[in-house]
Structure formats: structure tokens, C-alpha cells
Short mmCIF file of C-alpha atoms in Angstrom, two decimals:
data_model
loop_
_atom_site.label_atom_id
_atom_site.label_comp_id
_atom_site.label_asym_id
_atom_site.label_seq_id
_atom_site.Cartn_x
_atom_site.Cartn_y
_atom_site.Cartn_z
CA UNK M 1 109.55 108.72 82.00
CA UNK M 2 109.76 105.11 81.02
CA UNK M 3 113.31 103.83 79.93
CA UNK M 4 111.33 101.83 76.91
CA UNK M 5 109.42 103.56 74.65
CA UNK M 6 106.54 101.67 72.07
CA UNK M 7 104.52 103.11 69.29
CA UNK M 8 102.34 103.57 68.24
CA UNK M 9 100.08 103.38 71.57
CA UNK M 10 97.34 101.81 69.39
CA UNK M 11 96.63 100.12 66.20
CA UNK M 12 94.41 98.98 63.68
CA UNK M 13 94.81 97.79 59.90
CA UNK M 14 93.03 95.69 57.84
CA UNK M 15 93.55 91.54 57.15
CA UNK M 16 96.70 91.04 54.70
CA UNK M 17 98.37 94.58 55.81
CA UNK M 18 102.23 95.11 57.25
CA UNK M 19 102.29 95.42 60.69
CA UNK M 20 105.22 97.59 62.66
CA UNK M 21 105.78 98.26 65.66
CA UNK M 22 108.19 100.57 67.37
CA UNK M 23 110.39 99.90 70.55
CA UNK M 24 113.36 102.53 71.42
CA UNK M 25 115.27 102.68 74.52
CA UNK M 26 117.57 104.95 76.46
CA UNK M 27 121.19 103.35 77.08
CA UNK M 28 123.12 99.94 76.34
CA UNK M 29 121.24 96.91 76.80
CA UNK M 30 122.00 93.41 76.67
CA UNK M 31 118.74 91.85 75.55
CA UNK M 32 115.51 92.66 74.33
CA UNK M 33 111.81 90.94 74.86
CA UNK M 34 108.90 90.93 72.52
CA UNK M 35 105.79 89.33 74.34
CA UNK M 36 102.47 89.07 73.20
CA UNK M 37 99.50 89.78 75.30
CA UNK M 38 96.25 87.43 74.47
CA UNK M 39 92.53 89.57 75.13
CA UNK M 40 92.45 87.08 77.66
CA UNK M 41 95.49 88.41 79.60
CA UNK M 42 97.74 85.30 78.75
CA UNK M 43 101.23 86.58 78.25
CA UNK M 44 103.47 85.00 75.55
CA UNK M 45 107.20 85.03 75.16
CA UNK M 46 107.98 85.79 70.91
CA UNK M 47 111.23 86.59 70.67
CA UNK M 48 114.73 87.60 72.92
CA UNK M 49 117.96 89.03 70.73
CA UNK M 50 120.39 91.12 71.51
CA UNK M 51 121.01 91.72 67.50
CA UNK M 52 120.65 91.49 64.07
CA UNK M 53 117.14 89.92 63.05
CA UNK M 54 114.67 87.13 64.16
CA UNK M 55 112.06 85.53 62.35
CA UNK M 56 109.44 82.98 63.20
CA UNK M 57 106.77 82.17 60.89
CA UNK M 58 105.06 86.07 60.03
CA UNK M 59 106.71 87.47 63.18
CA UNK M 60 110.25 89.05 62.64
CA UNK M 61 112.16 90.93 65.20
CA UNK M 62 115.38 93.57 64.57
CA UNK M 63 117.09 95.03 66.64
CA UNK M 64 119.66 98.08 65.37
CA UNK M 65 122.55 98.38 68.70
CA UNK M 66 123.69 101.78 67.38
CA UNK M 67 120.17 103.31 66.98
CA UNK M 68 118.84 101.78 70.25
CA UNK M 69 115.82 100.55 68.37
CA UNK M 70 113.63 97.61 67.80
CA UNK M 71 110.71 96.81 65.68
CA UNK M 72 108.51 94.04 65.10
CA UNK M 73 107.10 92.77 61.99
CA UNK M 74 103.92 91.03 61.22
CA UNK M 75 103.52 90.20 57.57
CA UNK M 76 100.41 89.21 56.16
CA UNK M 77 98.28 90.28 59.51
CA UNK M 78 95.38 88.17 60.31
CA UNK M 79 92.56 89.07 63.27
CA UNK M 80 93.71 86.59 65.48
CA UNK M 81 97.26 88.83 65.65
CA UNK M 82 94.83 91.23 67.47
CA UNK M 83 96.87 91.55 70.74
CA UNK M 84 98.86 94.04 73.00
CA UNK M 85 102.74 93.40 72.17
CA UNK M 86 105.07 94.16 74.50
CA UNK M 87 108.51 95.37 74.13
CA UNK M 88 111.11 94.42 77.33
CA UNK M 89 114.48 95.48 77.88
CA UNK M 90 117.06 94.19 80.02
CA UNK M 91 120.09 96.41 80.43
CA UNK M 92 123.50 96.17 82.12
CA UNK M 93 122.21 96.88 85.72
CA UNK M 94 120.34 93.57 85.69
CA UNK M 95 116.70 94.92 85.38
CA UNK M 96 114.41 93.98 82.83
CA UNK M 97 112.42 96.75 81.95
CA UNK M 98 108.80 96.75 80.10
CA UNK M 99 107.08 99.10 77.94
CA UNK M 100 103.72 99.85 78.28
CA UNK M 101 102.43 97.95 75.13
CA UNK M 102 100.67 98.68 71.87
CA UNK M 103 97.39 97.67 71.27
CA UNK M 104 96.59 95.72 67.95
CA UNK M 105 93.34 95.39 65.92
CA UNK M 106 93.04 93.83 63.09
CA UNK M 107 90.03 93.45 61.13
CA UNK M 108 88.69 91.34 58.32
CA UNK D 1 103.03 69.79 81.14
CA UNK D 2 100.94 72.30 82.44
CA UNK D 3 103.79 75.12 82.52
CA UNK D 4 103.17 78.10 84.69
CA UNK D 5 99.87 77.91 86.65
CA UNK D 6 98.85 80.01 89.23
CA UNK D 7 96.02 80.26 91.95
CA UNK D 8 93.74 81.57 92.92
CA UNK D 9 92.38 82.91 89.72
CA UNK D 10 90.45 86.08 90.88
CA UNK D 11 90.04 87.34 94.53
CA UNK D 12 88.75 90.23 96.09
CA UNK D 13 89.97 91.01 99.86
CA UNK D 14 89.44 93.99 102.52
CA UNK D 15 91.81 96.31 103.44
CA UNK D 16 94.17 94.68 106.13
CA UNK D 17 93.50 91.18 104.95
CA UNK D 18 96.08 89.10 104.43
CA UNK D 19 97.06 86.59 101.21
CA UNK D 20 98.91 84.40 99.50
CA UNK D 21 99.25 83.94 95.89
CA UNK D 22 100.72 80.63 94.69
CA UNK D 23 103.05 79.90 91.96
CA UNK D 24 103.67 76.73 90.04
CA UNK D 25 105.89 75.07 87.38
CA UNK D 26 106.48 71.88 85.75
CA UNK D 27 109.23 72.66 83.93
CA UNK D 28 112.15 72.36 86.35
CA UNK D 29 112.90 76.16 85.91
CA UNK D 30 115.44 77.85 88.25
CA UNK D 31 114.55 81.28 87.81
CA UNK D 32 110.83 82.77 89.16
CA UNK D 33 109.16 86.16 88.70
CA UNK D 34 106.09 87.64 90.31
CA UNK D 35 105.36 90.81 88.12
CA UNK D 36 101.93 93.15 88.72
CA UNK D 37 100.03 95.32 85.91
CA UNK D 38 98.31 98.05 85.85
CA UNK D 39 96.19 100.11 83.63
CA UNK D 40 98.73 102.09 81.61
CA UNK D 41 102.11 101.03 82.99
CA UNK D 42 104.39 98.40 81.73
CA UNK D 43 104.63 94.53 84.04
CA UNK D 44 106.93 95.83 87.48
CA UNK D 45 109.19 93.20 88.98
CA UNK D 46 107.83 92.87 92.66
CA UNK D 47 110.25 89.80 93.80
CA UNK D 48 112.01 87.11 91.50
CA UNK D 49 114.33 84.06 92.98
CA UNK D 50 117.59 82.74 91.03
CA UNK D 51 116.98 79.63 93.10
CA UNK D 52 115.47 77.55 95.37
CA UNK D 53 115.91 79.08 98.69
CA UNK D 54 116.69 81.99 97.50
CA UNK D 55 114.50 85.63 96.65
CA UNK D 56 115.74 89.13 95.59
CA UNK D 57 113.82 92.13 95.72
CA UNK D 58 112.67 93.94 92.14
CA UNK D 59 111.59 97.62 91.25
CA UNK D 60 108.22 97.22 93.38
CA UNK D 61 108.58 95.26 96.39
CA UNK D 62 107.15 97.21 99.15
CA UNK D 63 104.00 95.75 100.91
CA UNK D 64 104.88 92.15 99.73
CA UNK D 65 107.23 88.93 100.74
CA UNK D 66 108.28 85.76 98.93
CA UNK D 67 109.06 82.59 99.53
CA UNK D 68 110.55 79.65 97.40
CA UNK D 69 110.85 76.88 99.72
CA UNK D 70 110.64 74.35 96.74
CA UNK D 71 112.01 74.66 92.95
CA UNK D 72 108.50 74.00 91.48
CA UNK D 73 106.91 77.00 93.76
CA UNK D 74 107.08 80.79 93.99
CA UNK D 75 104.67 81.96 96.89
CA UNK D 76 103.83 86.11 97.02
CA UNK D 77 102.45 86.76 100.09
CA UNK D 78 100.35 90.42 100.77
CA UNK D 79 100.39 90.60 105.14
CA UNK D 80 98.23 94.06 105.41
CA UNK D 81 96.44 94.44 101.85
CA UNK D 82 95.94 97.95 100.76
CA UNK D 83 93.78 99.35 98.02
CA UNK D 84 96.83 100.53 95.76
CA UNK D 85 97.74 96.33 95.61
CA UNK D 86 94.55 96.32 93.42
CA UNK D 87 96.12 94.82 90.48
CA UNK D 88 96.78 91.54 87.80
CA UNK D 89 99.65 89.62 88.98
CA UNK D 90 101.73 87.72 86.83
CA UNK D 91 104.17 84.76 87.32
CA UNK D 92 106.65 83.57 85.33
CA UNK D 93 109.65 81.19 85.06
CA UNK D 94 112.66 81.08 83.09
CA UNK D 95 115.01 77.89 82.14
CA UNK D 96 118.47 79.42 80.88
CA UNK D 97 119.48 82.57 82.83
CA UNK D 98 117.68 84.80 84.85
CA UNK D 99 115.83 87.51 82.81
CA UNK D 100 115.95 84.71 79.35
CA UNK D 101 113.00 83.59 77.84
CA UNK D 102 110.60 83.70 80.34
CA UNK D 103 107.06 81.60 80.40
CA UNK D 104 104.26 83.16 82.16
CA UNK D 105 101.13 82.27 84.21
CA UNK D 106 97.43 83.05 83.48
CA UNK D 107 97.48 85.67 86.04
CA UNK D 108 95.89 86.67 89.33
CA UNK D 109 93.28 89.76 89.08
CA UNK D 110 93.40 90.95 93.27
CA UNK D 111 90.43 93.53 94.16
CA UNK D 112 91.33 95.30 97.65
CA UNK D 113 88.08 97.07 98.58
#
């Protein structure tokens, strides 16, 4: 069983919709990753926190400690947002865990 | 700056042939990750260094060895390739602390027939 969990697996909305998506894991961490994957395979770094809330441009990140959750936002989605994002955890042993991804289409 | 790069780009080997993938950064990083992914599983930390002159093992290391013998370079070497090393492998780098923001590589898609 994977220590990070993501969902939904896959995903598609329509141009303009909400995006969420889902990370939980099992134990304490100290930090957790979002990372975008390009169709192209290029990995991108989005975010690190260890709490609260981040924001940059339509992406925003929380993170709630006690619930062991994370989600990530995407407001106003656009096609190129169509990506696999990646949820990482690093917890107190020093590994940095990864989730498997979810897979995001969005259409025009 | 041309960030993370890696090479070769795409290679296909034989079972028993041996490799080396090659890792580079511009950014004067002092942390390095080689990571592989496959179909269905999250990235798996094969080696990462803290350092130069210095490598630790990760969660997959087995059939692989490192070497950072400058800052700027992160080498992955495969001795005996084997079929089940079929996989993308990923670099990356990180400035601040090892496992902080890290800054990946286009990635190395290895074929072991």
C-alpha cells in the first residue's frame, strides 16, 4: 500500500471549471510536494508547505496537519492545466515519498 | 541557465550491457536525486548525494551505483542491465536542504531488451 494516497486517479472537466485534487497520507510529515507532470514527461516543482495555504497565480495548495490531508486547487482551469499532478511527502524518517499521480484533462 | 539536463535522451541496451546515465546542473545545487518511473507507481529514490563526494542509497538502489565526483554532476551507472531496469529516469537537484524544492531533468527513457 502506498504511504500517499491521490484522487481521484483521473480527471476531466470542462474550460472555466474548479479543479481539486486529493492527497492524504498515513503519519506525521514534515513537508509536502505538489509537482506537475508536462505530456511531455517534464516534471515541475509547484508548491512545498508544511501548513496552512499556498497560492500562486490559479494554483493554491492546503495542507490540514490534523487531518493528514492536502488538496490542490486550480481555479478557472484552462487545457493547457492538462497534466498528471503529483502529490510528495516527506516524513520524519527522511524519505520523500510520491503518490502515483492524477491525471488531468481539460477540455475547451 | 540550462538547469537540470540530462543525457542520453533515450537508449535501448541488451541484457548484461552496461551504462551510464549523466547528470547535470548549472545552478550550484548541493543536493542530487536520480529517481525512476514506472507505469502506475509513484517516482522511487534510487541514489541521491547531500554533497560532492558524497552518495546515499534511497528506497530502490539495487542493480545501480553513483558517483558525484564534481558538484555540477550526478552519474547513475547500470553494470549488468536487466529487463526490470526498463524504465524513465529522472534527475533532479535541490538548492536549500535535501528533499526542498527540487528541479528536475527531462528524463532518460532506458529499454533493456
Amino acid at each position: 500500500k502506498n504511504e500517499v494516497e491521490q484522487s481521484p486517479q483521473n480527471l476531466t472537466a470542462q474550460e472555466g471549471e474548479f479543479i481539486t485534487i486529493n492527497c492524504s497520507y498515513s503519519v506525521g510529515i514534515s513537508a509536502l510536494h505538489w509537482l506537475q507532470q508536462h505530456p511531455g514527461g517534464g516534471i515541475v516543482s509547484l508548491f512545498m508547505l508544511s501548513s496552512g495555504k499556498k497560492k500562486h497565480g490559479r494554483l493554491i495548495a492546503t495542507i490540514n496537519i490534523q487531518e493528514k490531508h492536502s488538496s490542490l486547487h486550480i481555479t478557472a482551469s484552462h487545457p493547457r492545466d492538462s497534466a498528471v499532478y503529483i502529490c510528495a511527502v516527506r516524513y520524519n524518517t527522511d524519505k520523500l515519498i510520491f503518490g502515483t499521480g492524477t491525471r488531468l484533462q481539460v477540455f475547451p | 541557465n540550462a538547469g537540470v539536463t540530462q543525457t542520453p535522451k533515450f537508449r535501448v541496451l541488451k541484457t548484461g550491457q552496461s551504462m551510464t546515465l549523466l547528470c547535470a546542473q548549472d545552478m550550484n545545487h548541493e543536493y542530487m536525486y536520480w529517481y525512476r518511473q514506472d507505469p502506475g507507481m509513484g517516482l522511487r529514490l534510487i541514489h541521491y548525494s547531500v554533497g560532492e563526494g558524497t552518495t546515499a542509497k534511497g528506497e530502490v538502489p539495487d542493480g545501480y551505483n553513483v558517483s558525484r565526483l564534481k558538484k555540477q554532476n550526478f552519474l547513475l551507472g547500470l553494470e549488468s542491465a536487466a529487463p526490470s531496469q526498463t524504465s524513465v529516469y529522472f534527475c533532479a537537484s535541490s538548492y536549500s536542504s535535501v528533499w526542498g524544492t527540487q528541479y528536475f531533468g527531462p528524463g532518460t527513457r532506458l529499454l533493456v531488451l
